[in-house]
CSV table of C-alpha atoms and ligand atoms in Angstrom, one decimal:
chain,number,residue,atom,x,y,z
A,1,MET,CA,50.8,-21.2,-3.1
A,2,ALA,CA,48.5,-18.2,-2.3
A,3,ARG,CA,46.3,-18.2,0.6
A,4,VAL,CA,42.7,-18.4,-0.8
A,5,GLY,CA,39.6,-17.1,0.8
A,6,PHE,CA,36.2,-18.2,-0.4
A,7,ILE,CA,32.8,-16.6,0.3
A,8,GLY,CA,29.5,-17.8,-0.8
A,9,LEU,CA,29.3,-21.7,-0.5
A,10,GLY,CA,26.1,-22.5,-2.4
A,11,ILE,CA,25.4,-24.5,-5.4
A,12,MET,CA,28.3,-23.0,-7.3
A,13,GLY,CA,30.7,-21.9,-4.6
A,14,ARG,CA,30.8,-25.4,-2.6
A,15,PRO,CA,32.3,-27.4,-5.4
A,16,MET,CA,34.6,-24.5,-6.6
A,17,ALA,CA,36.0,-24.2,-3.2
A,18,ILE,CA,36.4,-28.0,-2.8
A,19,ASN,CA,38.3,-28.0,-6.1
A,20,LEU,CA,40.8,-25.4,-4.9
A,21,ILE,CA,41.3,-27.5,-1.7
A,22,LYS,CA,41.8,-30.6,-3.7
A,23,ALA,CA,44.5,-28.8,-5.9
A,24,GLY,CA,46.5,-28.1,-2.6
A,25,HIS,CA,45.3,-24.5,-1.7
A,26,GLU,CA,44.9,-23.5,1.9
A,27,VAL,CA,41.2,-22.2,1.8
A,28,THR,CA,39.5,-20.0,4.4
A,29,ALA,CA,35.9,-20.1,3.9
A,30,PHE,CA,32.7,-18.2,5.1
A,31,ASP,CA,28.8,-18.2,4.3
A,32,VAL,CA,26.3,-16.3,6.0
A,33,PHE,CA,24.3,-19.6,6.1
A,34,PRO,CA,26.4,-21.6,8.6
A,35,GLU,CA,25.1,-24.9,7.2
A,36,ALA,CA,26.8,-24.0,4.0
A,37,ILE,CA,30.2,-24.0,5.6
A,38,LYS,CA,30.2,-27.6,6.8
A,39,PRO,CA,30.8,-29.6,3.7
A,40,VAL,CA,33.6,-27.3,2.7
A,41,ALA,CA,35.2,-27.3,6.1
A,42,GLU,CA,34.9,-31.3,6.1
A,43,ALA,CA,36.9,-31.1,2.9
A,44,GLY,CA,39.7,-29.2,4.6
A,45,ALA,CA,38.8,-25.5,4.6
A,46,THR,CA,39.3,-23.3,7.7
A,47,ALA,CA,35.8,-22.0,8.6
A,48,ALA,CA,35.7,-18.3,9.2
A,49,SER,CA,33.1,-16.1,11.2
A,50,SER,CA,32.9,-13.1,8.9
A,51,CYS,CA,33.9,-11.9,5.4
A,52,ALA,CA,36.5,-9.6,7.2
A,53,GLU,CA,38.2,-12.6,8.7
A,54,VAL,CA,38.4,-14.2,5.4
A,55,GLY,CA,40.0,-11.1,4.1
A,56,SER,CA,42.6,-11.0,6.8
A,57,ALA,CA,43.5,-14.6,6.3
A,58,SER,CA,43.9,-14.6,2.6
A,59,ASP,CA,45.9,-13.2,-0.2
A,60,ILE,CA,43.2,-13.8,-2.8
A,61,VAL,CA,39.5,-13.8,-1.9
A,62,ILE,CA,36.8,-15.4,-4.3
A,63,ILE,CA,33.3,-14.2,-4.0
A,64,MET,CA,30.4,-16.3,-5.3
A,65,VAL,CA,27.1,-15.0,-4.0
A,66,GLN,CA,23.7,-14.4,-5.5
A,67,ASP,CA,23.6,-10.9,-7.0
A,68,GLY,CA,25.1,-7.4,-6.7
A,69,PRO,CA,23.7,-6.3,-3.2
A,70,GLN,CA,25.1,-9.6,-1.8
A,71,ALA,CA,28.5,-9.1,-3.5
A,72,GLU,CA,28.7,-5.4,-2.3
A,73,THR,CA,27.9,-6.2,1.3
A,74,ALA,CA,30.4,-9.1,1.3
A,75,VAL,CA,33.3,-6.9,-0.2
A,76,ALA,CA,32.6,-3.3,1.0
A,77,GLY,CA,29.8,-3.6,3.7
A,78,GLU,CA,30.5,-3.3,7.5
A,79,GLY,CA,32.7,-6.4,8.4
A,80,GLY,CA,33.2,-6.9,4.7
A,81,VAL,CA,36.4,-8.4,3.1
A,82,LEU,CA,37.9,-5.0,2.8
A,83,ASP,CA,37.9,-4.5,6.5
A,84,GLY,CA,40.3,-7.4,6.8
A,85,SER,CA,42.4,-7.1,3.5
A,86,SER,CA,45.8,-5.5,3.2
A,87,SER,CA,47.1,-3.3,0.4
A,88,GLY,CA,48.1,-5.7,-2.5
A,89,ASP,CA,45.5,-8.2,-1.8
A,90,LEU,CA,43.1,-9.3,-4.7
A,91,ILE,CA,39.4,-9.8,-4.7
A,92,VAL,CA,37.9,-11.8,-7.5
A,93,ASP,CA,33.9,-11.6,-7.6
A,94,MET,CA,32.8,-14.6,-9.8
A,95,SER,CA,29.1,-13.9,-9.0
A,96,SER,CA,26.8,-12.8,-12.0
A,97,ILE,CA,26.0,-9.3,-11.2
A,98,ALA,CA,25.2,-5.9,-13.0
A,99,PRO,CA,28.6,-4.4,-14.5
A,100,GLY,CA,27.8,-1.0,-12.9
A,101,VAL,CA,27.9,-2.7,-9.4
A,102,SER,CA,31.1,-4.4,-10.5
A,103,LYS,CA,32.7,-0.9,-11.2
A,104,ARG,CA,31.4,0.4,-7.8
A,105,ILE,CA,33.0,-2.7,-5.9
A,106,GLY,CA,36.3,-2.2,-8.1
A,107,LYS,CA,36.4,1.4,-6.9
A,108,ALA,CA,36.0,0.6,-3.2
A,109,CYS,CA,38.9,-1.8,-3.6
A,110,ASP,CA,41.1,0.7,-5.3
A,111,ALA,CA,40.6,3.1,-2.5
A,112,LYS,CA,42.2,0.3,-0.2
A,113,GLY,CA,45.0,-0.6,-2.6
A,114,VAL,CA,43.2,-3.9,-3.1
A,115,GLY,CA,43.0,-5.4,-6.7
A,116,PHE,CA,39.6,-6.3,-8.1
A,117,LEU,CA,38.5,-8.6,-10.9
A,118,ASP,CA,34.8,-9.4,-11.9
A,119,ALA,CA,34.9,-13.0,-13.2
A,120,PRO,CA,31.5,-14.5,-13.6
A,121,VAL,CA,31.1,-18.0,-15.1
A,122,SER,CA,29.0,-20.1,-17.3
A,123,GLY,CA,28.6,-23.9,-17.1
A,124,GLY,CA,26.4,-24.5,-14.0
A,125,GLU,CA,26.8,-26.9,-11.2
A,126,PRO,CA,28.0,-29.9,-13.2
A,127,PHE,CA,30.9,-27.9,-14.7
A,128,ALA,CA,31.5,-26.4,-11.2
A,129,ILE,CA,32.1,-29.9,-9.9
A,130,SER,CA,34.0,-31.1,-12.8
A,131,GLY,CA,36.4,-27.8,-12.7
A,132,ASP,CA,35.2,-27.1,-16.3
A,133,LEU,CA,33.6,-23.6,-15.9
A,134,ALA,CA,34.1,-20.9,-18.7
A,135,ILE,CA,35.2,-17.6,-17.0
A,136,MET,CA,34.6,-14.2,-18.5
A,137,VAL,CA,37.0,-11.6,-16.7
A,138,GLY,CA,37.2,-7.9,-16.3
A,139,GLY,CA,40.0,-6.1,-14.8
A,140,LYS,CA,43.7,-5.3,-15.2
A,141,ALA,CA,45.9,-7.8,-17.1
A,142,ASP,CA,48.5,-8.3,-14.4
A,143,LEU,CA,45.6,-9.1,-11.9
A,144,PHE,CA,44.2,-11.6,-14.3
A,145,GLU,CA,47.7,-13.4,-14.4
A,146,THR,CA,47.7,-13.5,-10.7
A,147,ALA,CA,44.4,-15.1,-10.5
A,148,LYS,CA,45.0,-17.3,-13.7
A,149,PRO,CA,46.2,-20.5,-11.7
A,150,LEU,CA,43.0,-20.4,-9.6
A,151,PHE,CA,40.8,-20.0,-12.8
A,152,ASP,CA,42.7,-22.9,-14.3
A,153,ILE,CA,41.6,-25.1,-11.3
A,154,VAL,CA,37.8,-24.1,-11.3
A,155,GLY,CA,37.6,-23.7,-15.1
A,156,ALA,CA,38.3,-25.0,-18.5
A,157,SER,CA,38.8,-21.5,-20.1
A,158,ALA,CA,39.3,-17.8,-18.8
A,159,VAL,CA,39.2,-14.9,-21.2
A,160,LEU,CA,40.2,-11.3,-20.2
A,161,CYS,CA,37.2,-9.2,-21.8
A,162,GLY,CA,38.3,-5.7,-20.8
A,163,ASP,CA,38.3,-3.5,-17.7
A,164,VAL,CA,36.4,-4.0,-14.5
A,165,GLY,CA,32.7,-4.8,-15.4
A,166,ALA,CA,33.5,-6.3,-18.9
A,167,GLY,CA,33.3,-9.9,-17.5
A,168,ASN,CA,29.7,-9.1,-16.4
A,169,VAL,CA,28.9,-7.5,-19.7
A,170,THR,CA,29.9,-10.7,-21.5
A,171,LYS,CA,28.0,-12.8,-19.0
A,172,LEU,CA,24.9,-10.7,-19.8
A,173,ALA,CA,25.4,-11.0,-23.5
A,174,ASN,CA,25.5,-14.8,-23.0
A,175,GLN,CA,22.2,-14.7,-20.9
A,176,ILE,CA,20.4,-12.7,-23.6
A,177,VAL,CA,21.5,-15.3,-26.3
A,178,VAL,CA,20.7,-18.3,-24.3
A,179,GLY,CA,17.4,-16.8,-23.0
A,180,ALA,CA,16.1,-15.9,-26.5
A,181,ASN,CA,17.1,-19.0,-27.9
A,182,ILE,CA,15.1,-21.0,-25.3
A,183,HIS,CA,12.0,-18.8,-25.8
A,184,GLY,CA,12.3,-19.3,-29.7
A,185,LEU,CA,12.7,-23.1,-29.2
A,186,ALA,CA,9.6,-23.3,-26.8
A,187,GLU,CA,7.5,-21.5,-29.6
A,188,ALA,CA,8.8,-23.8,-32.3
A,189,LEU,CA,7.9,-27.0,-30.4
A,190,THR,CA,4.6,-25.4,-29.2
A,191,LEU,CA,3.9,-24.9,-32.9
A,192,ALA,CA,4.8,-28.4,-34.0
A,193,THR,CA,2.6,-29.9,-31.2
A,194,LYS,CA,-0.4,-27.9,-32.1
A,195,ALA,CA,-0.1,-28.6,-35.8
A,196,GLY,CA,0.0,-32.2,-35.0
A,197,VAL,CA,3.8,-33.0,-35.6
A,198,ASN,CA,5.8,-34.9,-33.0
A,199,PRO,CA,8.1,-32.3,-31.4
A,200,GLU,CA,10.9,-34.8,-30.8
A,201,THR,CA,10.8,-35.6,-34.7
A,202,VAL,CA,10.9,-31.7,-35.4
A,203,PHE,CA,14.0,-31.4,-33.0
A,204,ASN,CA,15.8,-34.3,-34.6
A,205,ALA,CA,15.1,-32.9,-38.1
A,206,ILE,CA,16.4,-29.4,-37.6
A,207,LYS,CA,19.2,-29.7,-34.9
A,208,GLY,CA,21.7,-30.5,-37.6
A,209,GLY,CA,20.9,-27.4,-39.6
A,210,LEU,CA,21.3,-23.8,-39.0
A,211,ALA,CA,18.8,-23.7,-36.2
A,212,GLY,CA,20.9,-26.2,-34.3
A,213,SER,CA,22.7,-24.9,-31.2
A,214,ASN,CA,24.0,-26.1,-27.8
A,215,VAL,CA,21.0,-24.6,-26.3
A,216,MET,CA,18.7,-26.6,-28.6
A,217,ASN,CA,20.7,-29.8,-27.9
A,218,ALA,CA,20.4,-29.3,-24.1
A,219,LYS,CA,17.0,-27.8,-23.6
A,220,GLY,CA,14.9,-29.4,-26.4
A,221,PRO,CA,14.8,-33.0,-24.9
A,222,MET,CA,14.0,-31.3,-21.5
A,223,MET,CA,11.1,-29.8,-23.1
A,224,PHE,CA,9.6,-32.8,-25.0
A,225,GLU,CA,10.3,-35.1,-22.0
A,226,ARG,CA,8.8,-32.6,-19.7
A,227,ASN,CA,11.8,-32.6,-17.4
A,228,PHE,CA,12.2,-29.1,-15.8
A,229,LYS,CA,14.5,-30.0,-13.0
A,230,ALA,CA,17.3,-27.2,-12.7
A,231,GLY,CA,20.0,-26.9,-14.1
A,232,PHE,CA,20.0,-23.2,-14.3
A,233,ARG,CA,16.9,-21.8,-12.3
A,234,ILE,CA,14.5,-19.4,-13.9
A,235,GLU,CA,14.8,-17.1,-10.9
A,236,LEU,CA,18.5,-16.8,-11.6
A,237,HIS,CA,17.9,-16.0,-15.4
A,238,TYR,CA,15.2,-13.4,-14.3
A,239,LYS,CA,18.0,-11.7,-12.1
A,240,ASP,CA,20.4,-11.7,-15.0
A,241,ILE,CA,18.0,-10.2,-17.5
A,242,ASN,CA,16.9,-7.5,-14.9
A,243,ASN,CA,20.7,-6.8,-14.8
A,244,ALA,CA,20.9,-6.7,-18.6
A,245,MET,CA,17.9,-4.2,-18.7
A,246,GLU,CA,19.4,-2.1,-15.8
A,247,THR,CA,22.6,-1.9,-17.8
A,248,ALA,CA,20.7,-1.1,-21.0
A,249,ARG,CA,18.8,1.8,-19.3
A,250,GLU,CA,22.1,3.1,-18.0
A,251,LEU,CA,23.6,3.1,-21.5
A,252,GLY,CA,20.3,4.6,-23.1
A,253,LEU,CA,20.0,1.4,-25.1
A,254,PRO,CA,16.8,-0.2,-26.5
A,255,LEU,CA,16.7,-3.9,-26.3
A,256,GLN,CA,13.4,-5.3,-27.5
A,257,VAL,CA,14.0,-9.1,-27.3
A,258,THR,CA,15.5,-8.8,-23.9
A,259,ALA,CA,12.7,-6.7,-22.7
A,260,ASN,CA,10.2,-9.2,-23.7
A,261,LEU,CA,12.2,-11.9,-22.1
A,262,GLN,CA,12.0,-9.9,-18.8
A,263,GLN,CA,8.2,-9.9,-19.1
A,264,VAL,CA,8.1,-13.7,-19.8
A,265,LEU,CA,10.4,-14.5,-16.8
A,266,THR,CA,8.5,-12.0,-14.6
A,267,SER,CA,5.2,-13.9,-15.3
A,268,LEU,CA,7.0,-17.3,-14.7
A,269,VAL,CA,8.4,-16.3,-11.4
A,270,GLU,CA,5.2,-14.7,-10.3
A,271,LYS,CA,3.5,-18.0,-11.1
A,272,GLY,CA,5.9,-20.0,-8.9
A,273,TYR,CA,8.1,-21.6,-11.7
A,274,GLY,CA,11.3,-19.8,-10.3
A,275,LYS,CA,12.9,-22.8,-9.1
A,276,GLU,CA,12.6,-24.9,-12.3
A,277,ASP,CA,15.1,-25.0,-15.0
A,278,HIS,CA,14.8,-22.1,-17.5
A,279,SER,CA,13.7,-24.6,-20.1
A,280,GLY,CA,10.4,-24.2,-18.1
A,281,ILE,CA,10.2,-20.9,-20.3
A,282,LEU,CA,8.0,-23.4,-22.3
A,283,HIS,CA,5.2,-23.0,-19.6
A,284,PHE,CA,4.7,-19.3,-20.5
A,285,VAL,CA,4.2,-20.4,-24.3
A,286,GLU,CA,2.1,-23.4,-23.6
A,287,GLU,CA,-0.2,-21.6,-21.2
A,288,ASN,CA,-0.9,-18.8,-23.8
A,289,ALA,CA,-1.4,-21.6,-26.5
A,290,GLY,CA,-3.6,-23.9,-24.4
A,291,VAL,CA,-1.2,-26.9,-25.5
A,292,GLU,CA,1.1,-29.2,-23.8
A,293,VAL,CA,4.3,-30.0,-25.6
A,294,LYS,CA,5.3,-33.8,-25.1
A,295,LYS,CA,6.7,-36.3,-27.5
A,296,PHE,CA,4.3,-38.8,-29.1
B,301,NAD,P1,23.4,-20.0,-4.2
B,301,NAD,O1,22.2,-19.1,-3.8
B,301,NAD,O2,23.3,-21.4,-4.2
B,301,NAD,O3,24.6,-19.6,-3.3
B,301,NAD,C1,25.0,-18.2,-2.8
B,301,NAD,C2,25.5,-18.4,-1.5
B,301,NAD,O4,26.1,-17.0,-1.1
B,301,NAD,C3,24.4,-18.8,-0.4
B,301,NAD,O5,24.9,-19.9,0.3
B,301,NAD,C4,24.4,-17.4,0.7
B,301,NAD,O6,24.2,-17.9,1.9
B,301,NAD,C5,25.8,-17.1,0.3
B,301,NAD,N1,25.9,-15.5,0.6
B,301,NAD,C6,25.0,-14.5,0.2
B,301,NAD,N2,25.5,-13.3,0.7
B,301,NAD,C7,26.6,-13.5,1.5
B,301,NAD,C8,27.5,-12.8,2.3
B,301,NAD,N3,27.4,-11.3,2.3
B,301,NAD,N4,28.6,-13.2,2.9
B,301,NAD,C9,28.8,-14.6,2.7
B,301,NAD,N5,27.9,-15.5,2.0
B,301,NAD,C10,26.9,-15.0,1.5
B,301,NAD,O7,23.6,-19.5,-5.6
B,301,NAD,P2,24.6,-20.1,-6.8
B,301,NAD,O8,23.6,-21.1,-7.6
B,301,NAD,O9,25.7,-20.7,-6.1
B,301,NAD,O10,24.9,-18.9,-7.8
B,301,NAD,C11,26.1,-18.0,-7.3
B,301,NAD,C12,26.3,-17.1,-8.5
B,301,NAD,O11,26.8,-17.9,-9.6
B,301,NAD,C13,25.0,-16.3,-9.0
B,301,NAD,O12,25.5,-15.1,-9.3
B,301,NAD,C14,24.5,-17.1,-10.1
B,301,NAD,O13,23.8,-16.3,-11.1
B,301,NAD,C15,25.9,-17.4,-10.7
B,301,NAD,N6,25.6,-18.8,-11.7
B,301,NAD,C16,25.0,-19.7,-11.1
B,301,NAD,C17,24.8,-21.0,-12.0
B,301,NAD,C18,23.9,-22.2,-11.6
B,301,NAD,O14,23.6,-23.1,-12.4
B,301,NAD,N7,23.5,-22.1,-10.3
B,301,NAD,C19,25.4,-20.9,-13.3
B,301,NAD,C20,26.3,-20.0,-13.6
B,301,NAD,C21,26.3,-18.7,-12.9
């Protein structure tokens, strides 16, 4: 079995690392926040004191940090994984970051003869705990096959989407569809409430038709029951939509719905809603409408 390194032991990384340990892998783990290492070390991981130490102790290193700057520092910064890796090793960045940054990290790995995949996930903490994440991968097919046994432990599906960066392009596409859906749903339920129709009734009436979706099923009840406990935090969706707009700018691509979503999320983060679930996009619509959505 491959010696696995794991860097970034937050909400997602902690359960993923623990699942790899439970499956029998020898795991060396590191996080810049020492408290985050404890539960993973208690589950059987060897605690490292730097990313480079993880690199030298492992054949495959998984990264699960917040965004591109953290991923780039962890892999290619001073004392990063590459300082400890040997030619032939593999680094798999499962963080959701801008595809352009993935390509840059991939090039730094290439220069040392180290393989690289970008492999962001969808599913959130519950699926990280149950080992059912959906994984979107960019990189070479042979490296995908090398990492596949690990993907099979932390995820329910892993799809090779193209070259390095394609995993994060796919993740950004996912985040645009999800965010636009939540915003539309928030407007629909606000319209119903303002017109005096129970939003729960509207939800039940339309969820089986063309408007129905996984997003509607998950987020509709959160809205009319006013439960905004994350789930997926507004601040993370904001980060993803900023990355989508940065990528669109690099491509010379106008994205109107996404640009609007960026404005909505900027407002919510500035107003202090960043830690709430992204169903809290509802606050933006409600505050403009002067109405509160609630079932009655
Ligand atoms: P988190 O903030 O809970 O965890 C990130 C961890 O990385 C932190 O413990 C931090 O200390 C550590 N870290 C940062 N830089 C580091 C470095 N250089 N070296 C070592 N450790 C470092 O974030 P999370 O919720 O686990 O999310 C991780 C990634 O997964 C993000 O890109 C996020 O967008 C994505 N994601 C999250 C969810 C979710 O529901 N939380 C769902 C899907 C995808």
